[in-house]
Amino acid sequence: MNDNTSVEVPVQSKQQITTVSIIASASLAVIKFVIGILTGSLGLIAEGMHSLLDLLSTVVTFIAVRIGAKPPDANHPYGHERAESLGALAGMALLGATAIFILYHAIVKIVWEPGAPEVTIWSFAIIIISIVVDFLRVRSLKKAAKHYRSQALASDAEHFSNDMLGAFSVLVGLLFILLSKYVALPVWLVERADAIAALGVVVIAFKSVISIGGQALKSLMDDVPEDLAPRLQKLVEDLPDVMPGTVNLRARVVGNKTYVEATVGTSRELTFEKVHQLTEEIEKTIIDEFNGDAEVIVHPEPIVLANEPYSAKIRAIAERLSLRIHNLNLYMVSDEMRIELDLELPDGLSLFQAHEKSEMLEQELFSELGPSIKVAVHIEPRNEMLKPAIRREKYTKEIGDALLSILDYDHVLLQDVLLTDEGLVVTLIIGMDDETPLSDAHLTMHNLERSLRKLIPNIVRVHIDPEPMSRYIAAHEVS
């Protein structure tokens, strides 16, 4: 067994933590008030007021935590976790008001009504008990705040850490007064030591107001670190297919989750599927940066590049019009560019409807590429419905015999012959040298199709699947 293995202590729920804290704050406030009034210690009364504020602040935190735990709904799509920030801000407002009240009475006692309070064992006992209780609360709150990543619990933890410092300052004041009974100390200082200790509580309270209240305000105003957007922007721009200088990011933090909206520029050459893959990669990159605690929305925008190929421009125009093109060829004749392409349209359209689509594509091409172009559009019907087809042995034999009579081609395999209402549909596989240029392969297939159509006039379509010879032999010529 590994000696470093440790048993993790279970973390209490947010509600349990705040409930225990409420009971502790209420008990301490009552005891400090009673002893402070009986002994006349302004420091203890100040601590009692502080504990009363702790009670109110913890009650607010308790309510805020319960509201913040609610899931998102129609009115709150980002959830309710900002209730914790509102709770922290309300607690700091109460603390600030109490600090001003204590500050006023401390100044009055220092300047106009000096006097040393009665110091008893109960004075020391309640301060020491307060320090111990606050220490235990801070430890539990910090552990829960880290586990749940809760702003409200983290604020309470800091609040009670400052309480401990305030209690120490009061304890020092009481010790100073007690010491004056045995050591000759300046009377003016002894009479004001308790009030000076109360000033220590005020300073610590204002520190909490500035720190915790500032954090709550930043959260409510969507304040994020200044380096967040540039850091995320660099991460996104370093990804392939993201155009540099086109990334725009916005982020907000709600509770312990970061929400990011990103707009990125992409090349118009990318397919819809490729763009979708890119957006998912961007989302994953940003989410990983926040260890999974982020939600990301990516909006891709096609960008026209200065050096974008004409073929990419033409395909992007067709895509924008929801038109499908293929067999695109570009020619430069003197100073004029000639564009030839096949436009696929549903075969249910009339000629007039199909021509309107073709005209629409041509007008868009002229608009983006300029008037000094020539466009030739070949309209092809696109079959989108299932059509009946059968296999007949006599047609398979007829096609097979025709292939045998064509002597210019080796390694040709007849895969299928279908009889449709339009005529014969033939599927062939042809093996070619692995290093054959694609243009040569296309020419070979074109010539084979033309030779076969001369022999069998009722062929309406020939599909030829070219395979590298190494794979063709392995798949079709192994005895």
Short mmCIF file of C-alpha atoms in Angstrom, two decimals:
data_model
loop_
_atom_site.label_atom_id
_atom_site.label_comp_id
_atom_site.label_asym_id
_atom_site.label_seq_id
_atom_site.Cartn_x
_atom_site.Cartn_y
_atom_site.Cartn_z
CA MET A 1 0.00 0.00 0.00
CA ASN A 2 1.22 3.51 -0.80
CA ASP A 3 2.13 5.42 2.37
CA ASN A 4 1.06 8.69 0.74
CA THR A 5 -2.52 7.52 0.38
CA SER A 6 -4.86 9.73 2.36
CA VAL A 7 -8.55 9.52 3.07
CA GLU A 8 -10.40 12.55 1.78
CA VAL A 9 -12.67 14.14 4.35
CA PRO A 10 -16.21 14.57 2.95
CA VAL A 11 -17.12 18.16 2.15
CA GLN A 12 -20.27 19.47 3.77
CA SER A 13 -23.02 20.81 1.56
CA LYS A 14 -23.38 24.57 1.11
CA GLN A 15 -26.62 24.58 3.13
CA GLN A 16 -25.04 22.65 6.02
CA ILE A 17 -22.05 25.02 6.14
CA THR A 18 -24.20 28.16 6.18
CA THR A 19 -26.65 26.72 8.74
CA VAL A 20 -23.84 25.96 11.21
CA SER A 21 -22.35 29.41 10.56
CA ILE A 22 -25.69 31.09 11.34
CA ILE A 23 -25.92 29.32 14.70
CA ALA A 24 -22.30 30.21 15.57
CA SER A 25 -22.69 33.90 14.60
CA ALA A 26 -25.92 34.25 16.61
CA SER A 27 -24.39 32.69 19.72
CA LEU A 28 -21.20 34.78 19.57
CA ALA A 29 -23.10 38.03 18.95
CA VAL A 30 -25.31 37.54 22.02
CA ILE A 31 -22.41 36.60 24.31
CA LYS A 32 -20.16 39.48 23.12
CA PHE A 33 -22.96 42.01 23.55
CA VAL A 34 -23.79 40.84 27.08
CA ILE A 35 -20.16 40.81 28.30
CA GLY A 36 -19.32 44.04 26.45
CA ILE A 37 -22.24 45.89 28.06
CA LEU A 38 -21.50 44.45 31.53
CA THR A 39 -17.81 45.42 31.34
CA GLY A 40 -18.22 48.61 29.33
CA SER A 41 -15.79 47.40 26.66
CA LEU A 42 -16.34 49.23 23.38
CA GLY A 43 -14.04 46.69 21.73
CA LEU A 44 -16.30 43.82 22.78
CA ILE A 45 -19.44 45.77 21.83
CA ALA A 46 -17.83 46.44 18.43
CA GLU A 47 -17.06 42.74 18.10
CA GLY A 48 -20.66 42.00 19.09
CA MET A 49 -21.90 44.31 16.36
CA HIS A 50 -19.48 42.65 13.98
CA SER A 51 -20.81 39.21 14.94
CA LEU A 52 -24.37 40.47 14.46
CA LEU A 53 -23.34 41.53 10.97
CA ASP A 54 -21.79 38.10 10.52
CA LEU A 55 -25.18 36.64 11.39
CA LEU A 56 -27.03 38.86 8.91
CA SER A 57 -24.39 38.27 6.25
CA THR A 58 -24.53 34.51 6.74
CA VAL A 59 -28.34 34.54 6.56
CA VAL A 60 -28.08 36.46 3.30
CA THR A 61 -25.46 33.97 2.08
CA PHE A 62 -27.74 31.09 3.07
CA ILE A 63 -30.60 32.54 1.03
CA ALA A 64 -28.29 33.41 -1.89
CA VAL A 65 -26.82 29.90 -1.94
CA ARG A 66 -30.28 28.34 -2.05
CA ILE A 67 -31.36 30.63 -4.90
CA GLY A 68 -28.05 30.18 -6.75
CA ALA A 69 -28.43 26.39 -6.66
CA LYS A 70 -31.55 26.55 -8.83
CA PRO A 71 -31.03 25.31 -12.41
CA PRO A 72 -31.41 27.63 -15.44
CA ASP A 73 -34.96 28.39 -16.53
CA ALA A 74 -36.76 30.42 -19.20
CA ASN A 75 -36.17 33.73 -17.36
CA HIS A 76 -32.60 32.94 -16.28
CA PRO A 77 -30.84 31.09 -19.12
CA TYR A 78 -27.45 31.52 -17.40
CA GLY A 79 -28.75 30.12 -14.11
CA HIS A 80 -29.19 31.85 -10.73
CA GLU A 81 -25.62 31.79 -9.43
CA ARG A 82 -25.29 35.56 -9.48
CA ALA A 83 -27.61 35.55 -6.48
CA GLU A 84 -24.44 34.69 -4.53
CA SER A 85 -22.79 37.90 -5.76
CA LEU A 86 -25.87 39.90 -4.77
CA GLY A 87 -25.78 38.25 -1.34
CA ALA A 88 -22.11 39.09 -0.89
CA LEU A 89 -22.76 42.71 -1.92
CA ALA A 90 -25.69 43.03 0.53
CA GLY A 91 -23.56 41.63 3.35
CA MET A 92 -20.78 44.11 2.62
CA ALA A 93 -23.25 47.02 2.61
CA LEU A 94 -24.41 46.03 6.11
CA LEU A 95 -20.82 45.59 7.26
CA GLY A 96 -19.88 49.03 5.93
CA ALA A 97 -22.77 50.69 7.78
CA THR A 98 -21.81 48.98 11.04
CA ALA A 99 -18.15 49.93 10.61
CA ILE A 100 -19.15 53.59 10.30
CA PHE A 101 -21.26 53.29 13.47
CA ILE A 102 -18.35 51.75 15.43
CA LEU A 103 -15.92 54.32 14.01
CA TYR A 104 -18.10 57.16 15.29
CA HIS A 105 -18.26 55.80 18.85
CA ALA A 106 -14.53 54.95 18.87
CA ILE A 107 -13.63 58.53 17.90
CA VAL A 108 -16.00 59.88 20.57
CA LYS A 109 -14.36 57.74 23.24
CA ILE A 110 -10.81 58.57 22.12
CA VAL A 111 -11.36 62.32 21.84
CA TRP A 112 -14.11 63.27 24.28
CA GLU A 113 -15.04 60.40 26.60
CA PRO A 114 -11.93 58.33 27.38
CA GLY A 115 -12.16 55.56 29.97
CA ALA A 116 -10.90 52.02 30.51
CA PRO A 117 -13.52 49.23 30.64
CA GLU A 118 -13.63 46.56 33.34
CA VAL A 119 -11.53 43.58 32.33
CA THR A 120 -12.67 40.13 33.55
CA ILE A 121 -11.94 36.55 32.74
CA TRP A 122 -15.16 36.50 30.73
CA SER A 123 -13.82 39.23 28.48
CA PHE A 124 -10.85 37.08 27.56
CA ALA A 125 -12.91 33.87 27.40
CA ILE A 126 -15.38 35.15 24.83
CA ILE A 127 -12.62 36.63 22.63
CA ILE A 128 -10.65 33.37 22.68
CA ILE A 129 -13.80 31.33 21.99
CA SER A 130 -14.61 33.71 19.10
CA ILE A 131 -11.14 33.22 17.59
CA VAL A 132 -11.43 29.42 17.83
CA VAL A 133 -14.94 29.37 16.32
CA ASP A 134 -13.90 31.67 13.48
CA PHE A 135 -10.84 29.52 12.80
CA LEU A 136 -13.01 26.39 12.46
CA ARG A 137 -15.51 28.24 10.28
CA VAL A 138 -12.82 29.63 7.99
CA ARG A 139 -11.31 26.19 7.50
CA SER A 140 -14.69 24.62 6.61
CA LEU A 141 -15.74 27.52 4.40
CA LYS A 142 -12.48 27.59 2.43
CA LYS A 143 -12.66 23.86 1.83
CA ALA A 144 -16.30 24.07 0.68
CA ALA A 145 -15.64 27.20 -1.41
CA LYS A 146 -12.79 25.44 -3.22
CA HIS A 147 -14.85 22.28 -3.73
CA TYR A 148 -18.00 24.05 -5.00
CA ARG A 149 -16.11 27.06 -6.44
CA SER A 150 -18.64 29.26 -4.69
CA GLN A 151 -18.12 33.02 -4.58
CA ALA A 152 -20.49 33.42 -1.62
CA LEU A 153 -18.70 30.82 0.51
CA ALA A 154 -15.29 32.23 -0.45
CA SER A 155 -16.50 35.69 0.61
CA ASP A 156 -17.71 34.32 3.95
CA ALA A 157 -14.34 32.61 4.46
CA GLU A 158 -12.49 35.89 3.95
CA HIS A 159 -15.04 37.67 6.12
CA PHE A 160 -14.39 35.39 9.08
CA SER A 161 -10.62 35.48 8.50
CA ASN A 162 -10.85 39.23 9.02
CA ASP A 163 -13.03 38.60 12.08
CA MET A 164 -10.18 36.64 13.62
CA LEU A 165 -7.82 39.55 13.08
CA GLY A 166 -10.36 41.91 14.62
CA ALA A 167 -10.76 39.65 17.64
CA PHE A 168 -6.97 39.57 18.04
CA SER A 169 -6.88 43.38 18.05
CA VAL A 170 -9.53 43.48 20.81
CA LEU A 171 -7.62 40.81 22.73
CA VAL A 172 -4.46 42.93 22.53
CA GLY A 173 -6.39 45.95 23.83
CA LEU A 174 -7.75 43.99 26.80
CA LEU A 175 -4.29 42.58 27.57
CA PHE A 176 -2.90 46.13 27.52
CA ILE A 177 -5.52 47.27 30.05
CA LEU A 178 -4.88 44.23 32.25
CA LEU A 179 -1.13 44.86 32.08
CA SER A 180 -1.64 48.42 33.32
CA LYS A 181 -2.65 47.03 36.73
CA TYR A 182 0.82 45.61 37.23
CA VAL A 183 3.01 47.93 35.16
CA ALA A 184 3.02 51.70 35.11
CA LEU A 185 1.66 52.72 31.70
CA PRO A 186 0.48 56.12 30.40
CA VAL A 187 -3.04 56.75 31.68
CA TRP A 188 -4.14 58.43 28.45
CA LEU A 189 -3.18 55.32 26.48
CA VAL A 190 -4.81 52.87 28.91
CA GLU A 191 -8.08 54.84 28.82
CA ARG A 192 -8.09 54.74 25.02
CA ALA A 193 -6.67 51.22 24.37
CA ASP A 194 -10.11 49.63 24.10
CA ALA A 195 -11.32 52.27 21.63
CA ILE A 196 -8.12 51.93 19.60
CA ALA A 197 -8.80 48.16 19.46
CA ALA A 198 -12.28 49.00 18.16
CA LEU A 199 -10.60 51.05 15.42
CA GLY A 200 -8.73 47.89 14.44
CA VAL A 201 -12.07 46.15 13.97
CA VAL A 202 -13.24 49.07 11.79
CA VAL A 203 -10.14 48.92 9.59
CA ILE A 204 -10.54 45.18 9.07
CA ALA A 205 -14.26 45.62 8.33
CA PHE A 206 -13.56 48.26 5.68
CA LYS A 207 -10.91 45.97 4.17
CA SER A 208 -13.57 43.26 3.80
CA VAL A 209 -16.05 45.76 2.30
CA ILE A 210 -13.53 46.88 -0.32
CA SER A 211 -12.27 43.40 -1.15
CA ILE A 212 -15.43 41.30 -1.09
CA GLY A 213 -17.75 44.07 -2.27
CA GLY A 214 -15.40 44.82 -5.16
CA GLN A 215 -15.38 41.20 -6.24
CA ALA A 216 -19.18 41.05 -6.11
CA LEU A 217 -19.49 44.24 -8.19
CA LYS A 218 -17.03 42.91 -10.76
CA SER A 219 -19.04 39.70 -11.06
CA LEU A 220 -22.33 41.57 -11.47
CA MET A 221 -20.80 43.88 -14.11
CA ASP A 222 -19.33 40.99 -16.16
CA ASP A 223 -15.78 42.06 -15.30
CA VAL A 224 -13.19 39.57 -16.58
CA PRO A 225 -9.37 39.59 -16.46
CA GLU A 226 -7.85 41.92 -19.07
CA ASP A 227 -5.69 39.15 -20.51
CA LEU A 228 -8.57 36.67 -20.91
CA ALA A 229 -9.78 37.71 -24.38
CA PRO A 230 -6.26 38.07 -25.90
CA ARG A 231 -5.23 34.70 -24.43
CA LEU A 232 -8.28 32.91 -25.82
CA GLN A 233 -7.94 34.75 -29.14
CA LYS A 234 -4.38 33.47 -29.57
CA LEU A 235 -5.45 29.91 -28.75
CA VAL A 236 -8.18 30.05 -31.40
CA GLU A 237 -6.06 31.76 -34.07
CA ASP A 238 -3.37 29.09 -33.67
CA LEU A 239 -5.84 26.45 -34.88
CA PRO A 240 -5.69 25.38 -38.54
CA ASP A 241 -8.29 26.88 -40.91
CA VAL A 242 -8.91 29.91 -38.63
CA MET A 243 -8.01 33.12 -40.46
CA PRO A 244 -5.62 35.30 -38.40
CA GLY A 245 -7.03 38.65 -37.34
CA THR A 246 -10.66 37.54 -37.72
CA VAL A 247 -11.32 36.24 -34.19
CA ASN A 248 -13.65 38.28 -31.98
CA LEU A 249 -14.34 37.03 -28.45
CA ARG A 250 -16.67 37.95 -25.61
CA ALA A 251 -16.72 36.26 -22.22
CA ARG A 252 -18.73 36.49 -19.01
CA VAL A 253 -18.41 34.62 -15.74
CA VAL A 254 -21.59 33.48 -13.99
CA GLY A 255 -20.92 31.70 -10.73
CA ASN A 256 -18.14 29.22 -11.39
CA LYS A 257 -18.79 28.87 -15.12
CA THR A 258 -17.42 30.97 -17.97
CA TYR A 259 -19.55 31.65 -21.04
CA VAL A 260 -17.68 32.49 -24.24
CA GLU A 261 -19.01 33.70 -27.58
CA ALA A 262 -16.55 33.62 -30.46
CA THR A 263 -16.81 34.82 -34.06
CA VAL A 264 -14.13 33.37 -36.35
CA GLY A 265 -13.33 33.89 -40.02
CA THR A 266 -12.88 30.85 -42.26
CA SER A 267 -12.02 30.30 -45.89
CA ARG A 268 -14.96 30.00 -48.28
CA GLU A 269 -13.34 26.87 -49.67
CA LEU A 270 -14.21 24.89 -46.55
CA THR A 271 -17.22 22.62 -46.75
CA PHE A 272 -20.06 22.85 -44.26
CA GLU A 273 -18.88 19.62 -42.62
CA LYS A 274 -15.32 20.94 -42.32
CA VAL A 275 -16.54 24.20 -40.79
CA HIS A 276 -18.61 22.23 -38.27
CA GLN A 277 -15.54 20.19 -37.29
CA LEU A 278 -13.59 23.43 -36.87
CA THR A 279 -16.21 24.96 -34.55
CA GLU A 280 -16.17 21.83 -32.39
CA GLU A 281 -12.37 21.99 -32.20
CA ILE A 282 -12.56 25.65 -31.14
CA GLU A 283 -15.15 24.81 -28.47
CA LYS A 284 -12.98 22.00 -27.09
CA THR A 285 -9.87 24.22 -27.02
CA ILE A 286 -11.62 26.94 -25.00
CA ILE A 287 -13.40 24.50 -22.67
CA ASP A 288 -10.10 22.74 -21.92
CA GLU A 289 -8.60 26.12 -20.98
CA PHE A 290 -11.21 26.36 -18.19
CA ASN A 291 -10.90 22.69 -17.15
CA GLY A 292 -14.37 21.91 -18.46
CA ASP A 293 -16.20 24.75 -16.64
CA ALA A 294 -17.18 26.73 -19.73
CA GLU A 295 -19.90 26.92 -22.33
CA VAL A 296 -18.85 28.10 -25.78
CA ILE A 297 -20.78 29.35 -28.80
CA VAL A 298 -18.82 29.69 -32.05
CA HIS A 299 -20.12 31.65 -35.05
CA PRO A 300 -18.08 31.00 -38.22
CA GLU A 301 -18.05 33.62 -40.98
CA PRO A 302 -16.75 32.97 -44.50
CA ILE A 303 -13.99 35.41 -45.42
CA VAL A 304 -13.00 36.50 -48.93
CA LEU A 305 -9.22 36.19 -49.14
CA ALA A 306 -7.10 38.52 -51.25
CA ASN A 307 -5.47 35.52 -52.99
CA GLU A 308 -8.58 33.36 -53.11
CA PRO A 309 -8.61 31.10 -56.23
CA TYR A 310 -11.30 31.77 -58.81
CA SER A 311 -12.56 28.20 -58.40
CA ALA A 312 -13.16 28.88 -54.67
CA LYS A 313 -15.03 32.10 -55.48
CA ILE A 314 -17.27 30.34 -58.00
CA ARG A 315 -18.06 27.42 -55.69
CA ALA A 316 -18.77 29.83 -52.82
CA ILE A 317 -21.22 31.77 -55.00
CA ALA A 318 -23.01 28.56 -55.98
CA GLU A 319 -23.10 27.43 -52.33
CA ARG A 320 -24.58 30.78 -51.30
CA LEU A 321 -27.36 30.28 -53.84
CA SER A 322 -27.91 26.67 -52.65
CA LEU A 323 -26.87 25.38 -56.08
CA ARG A 324 -24.69 22.35 -56.79
CA ILE A 325 -22.07 22.52 -59.51
CA HIS A 326 -19.39 20.17 -60.80
CA ASN A 327 -17.04 19.74 -63.74
CA LEU A 328 -15.82 23.32 -63.32
CA ASN A 329 -13.28 24.45 -65.93
CA LEU A 330 -11.61 27.87 -66.26
CA TYR A 331 -9.88 29.22 -69.37
CA MET A 332 -8.03 32.49 -69.95
CA VAL A 333 -8.58 33.70 -73.50
CA SER A 334 -6.56 36.90 -74.03
CA ASP A 335 -7.88 39.23 -71.32
CA GLU A 336 -11.13 37.34 -70.88
CA MET A 337 -11.84 34.50 -68.45
CA ARG A 338 -14.18 31.78 -69.65
CA ILE A 339 -16.08 29.73 -67.05
CA GLU A 340 -17.62 26.39 -67.93
CA LEU A 341 -19.52 24.32 -65.39
CA ASP A 342 -22.26 21.74 -64.97
CA LEU A 343 -25.23 22.85 -62.88
CA GLU A 344 -27.23 20.09 -61.16
CA LEU A 345 -30.93 20.76 -60.79
CA PRO A 346 -33.86 18.52 -59.77
CA ASP A 347 -35.25 16.70 -62.77
CA GLY A 348 -38.80 17.75 -61.78
CA LEU A 349 -38.16 21.35 -62.84
CA SER A 350 -39.40 22.73 -66.14
CA LEU A 351 -36.90 24.14 -68.62
CA PHE A 352 -38.07 27.67 -67.79
CA GLN A 353 -37.52 27.11 -64.04
CA ALA A 354 -34.10 25.52 -64.63
CA HIS A 355 -33.06 28.42 -66.90
CA GLU A 356 -34.02 30.92 -64.20
CA LYS A 357 -31.67 29.15 -61.78
CA SER A 358 -28.91 29.22 -64.37
CA GLU A 359 -29.46 32.93 -65.02
CA MET A 360 -29.37 33.66 -61.29
CA LEU A 361 -25.98 31.92 -61.01
CA GLU A 362 -24.60 33.81 -64.02
CA GLN A 363 -25.71 37.18 -62.63
CA GLU A 364 -24.01 36.49 -59.31
CA LEU A 365 -20.81 35.48 -61.11
CA PHE A 366 -20.85 38.73 -63.14
CA SER A 367 -21.55 40.74 -59.98
CA GLU A 368 -18.58 39.33 -58.02
CA LEU A 369 -16.04 38.60 -60.79
CA GLY A 370 -16.79 41.53 -63.07
CA PRO A 371 -18.31 41.87 -66.55
CA SER A 372 -15.18 40.74 -68.45
CA ILE A 373 -16.00 37.04 -68.15
CA LYS A 374 -17.86 34.53 -70.27
CA VAL A 375 -20.03 31.91 -68.58
CA ALA A 376 -21.24 28.65 -70.12
CA VAL A 377 -23.62 26.65 -67.94
CA HIS A 378 -24.56 23.09 -68.79
CA ILE A 379 -27.74 22.10 -66.97
CA GLU A 380 -27.93 18.50 -65.78
CA PRO A 381 -31.03 16.89 -64.27
CA ARG A 382 -30.38 15.49 -60.82
CA ASN A 383 -32.22 12.30 -60.03
CA GLU A 384 -33.41 12.47 -56.43
CA MET A 385 -36.08 9.74 -56.41
CA LEU A 386 -35.68 6.00 -56.27
CA LYS A 387 -36.13 4.48 -59.71
CA PRO A 388 -36.97 0.86 -60.55
CA ALA A 389 -34.17 -1.31 -61.99
CA ILE A 390 -33.68 -5.02 -62.68
CA ARG A 391 -30.83 -7.36 -63.64
CA ARG A 392 -31.07 -9.49 -66.79
CA GLU A 393 -28.47 -12.12 -67.60
CA LYS A 394 -28.61 -11.47 -71.33
CA TYR A 395 -27.62 -7.81 -70.89
CA THR A 396 -24.79 -8.76 -68.55
CA LYS A 397 -23.48 -11.21 -71.16
CA GLU A 398 -23.88 -8.62 -73.93
CA ILE A 399 -21.84 -6.04 -72.01
CA GLY A 400 -19.23 -8.66 -71.06
CA ASP A 401 -18.75 -9.70 -74.70
CA ALA A 402 -18.45 -6.06 -75.74
CA LEU A 403 -15.71 -5.48 -73.18
CA LEU A 404 -13.79 -8.49 -74.46
CA SER A 405 -13.89 -7.05 -77.95
CA ILE A 406 -12.29 -3.81 -76.80
CA LEU A 407 -8.62 -4.77 -76.96
CA ASP A 408 -7.06 -1.52 -75.72
CA TYR A 409 -7.85 -2.06 -72.02
CA ASP A 410 -6.62 -4.69 -69.58
CA HIS A 411 -7.73 -5.28 -66.01
CA VAL A 412 -11.36 -4.24 -66.55
CA LEU A 413 -13.97 -5.91 -64.37
CA LEU A 414 -17.71 -5.81 -65.06
CA GLN A 415 -19.31 -5.25 -61.67
CA ASP A 416 -22.99 -4.77 -62.47
CA VAL A 417 -25.53 -4.15 -65.25
CA LEU A 418 -28.96 -2.70 -64.48
CA LEU A 419 -31.92 -2.30 -66.81
CA THR A 420 -33.90 0.89 -66.10
CA ASP A 421 -36.76 2.67 -67.86
CA GLU A 422 -34.17 4.93 -69.50
CA GLY A 423 -31.80 2.17 -70.62
CA LEU A 424 -28.77 0.25 -69.34
CA VAL A 425 -26.64 1.43 -66.41
CA VAL A 426 -23.19 -0.21 -66.36
CA THR A 427 -20.72 -0.27 -63.47
CA LEU A 428 -17.08 -1.16 -64.17
CA ILE A 429 -13.87 -1.40 -62.15
CA ILE A 430 -10.58 -0.72 -63.90
CA GLY A 431 -7.07 -1.27 -62.56
CA MET A 432 -4.35 1.27 -63.43
CA ASP A 433 -0.74 1.82 -62.47
CA ASP A 434 -0.46 3.31 -58.98
CA GLU A 435 1.47 6.36 -60.26
CA THR A 436 -0.92 7.20 -63.10
CA PRO A 437 -1.69 10.97 -63.11
CA LEU A 438 -5.34 11.67 -62.34
CA SER A 439 -5.81 13.52 -65.64
CA ASP A 440 -4.56 10.46 -67.57
CA ALA A 441 -6.81 8.18 -65.53
CA HIS A 442 -9.82 10.35 -66.35
CA LEU A 443 -8.97 10.31 -70.06
CA THR A 444 -8.65 6.51 -70.02
CA MET A 445 -12.06 6.13 -68.38
CA HIS A 446 -13.61 8.58 -70.83
CA ASN A 447 -12.24 6.66 -73.84
CA LEU A 448 -13.40 3.32 -72.40
CA GLU A 449 -16.90 4.68 -71.87
CA ARG A 450 -17.04 6.07 -75.40
CA SER A 451 -15.86 2.75 -76.92
CA LEU A 452 -18.50 0.82 -74.95
CA ARG A 453 -21.30 3.19 -75.93
CA LYS A 454 -20.41 2.72 -79.63
CA LEU A 455 -20.91 -1.03 -79.27
CA ILE A 456 -24.04 -0.87 -77.07
CA PRO A 457 -26.16 2.16 -78.08
CA ASN A 458 -28.82 1.69 -75.36
CA ILE A 459 -26.35 2.38 -72.52
CA VAL A 460 -27.48 5.54 -70.72
CA ARG A 461 -24.87 5.68 -67.99
CA VAL A 462 -21.44 4.17 -67.31
CA HIS A 463 -19.90 4.29 -63.84
CA ILE A 464 -16.18 3.46 -63.79
CA ASP A 465 -14.36 2.98 -60.48
CA PRO A 466 -10.59 3.37 -60.95
CA GLU A 467 -8.37 1.42 -58.55
CA PRO A 468 -4.57 1.42 -58.07
CA MET A 469 -3.20 -1.76 -59.64
CA SER A 470 -1.75 -2.98 -56.34
CA ARG A 471 -5.20 -2.99 -54.76
CA TYR A 472 -6.97 -4.19 -57.89
CA ILE A 473 -4.82 -7.31 -58.11
CA ALA A 474 -5.14 -8.04 -54.41
CA ALA A 475 -8.93 -7.64 -54.47
CA HIS A 476 -9.95 -9.06 -57.86
CA GLU A 477 -7.20 -11.24 -59.34
CA VAL A 478 -6.28 -13.51 -56.44
CA SER A 479 -7.10 -17.07 -57.42
#
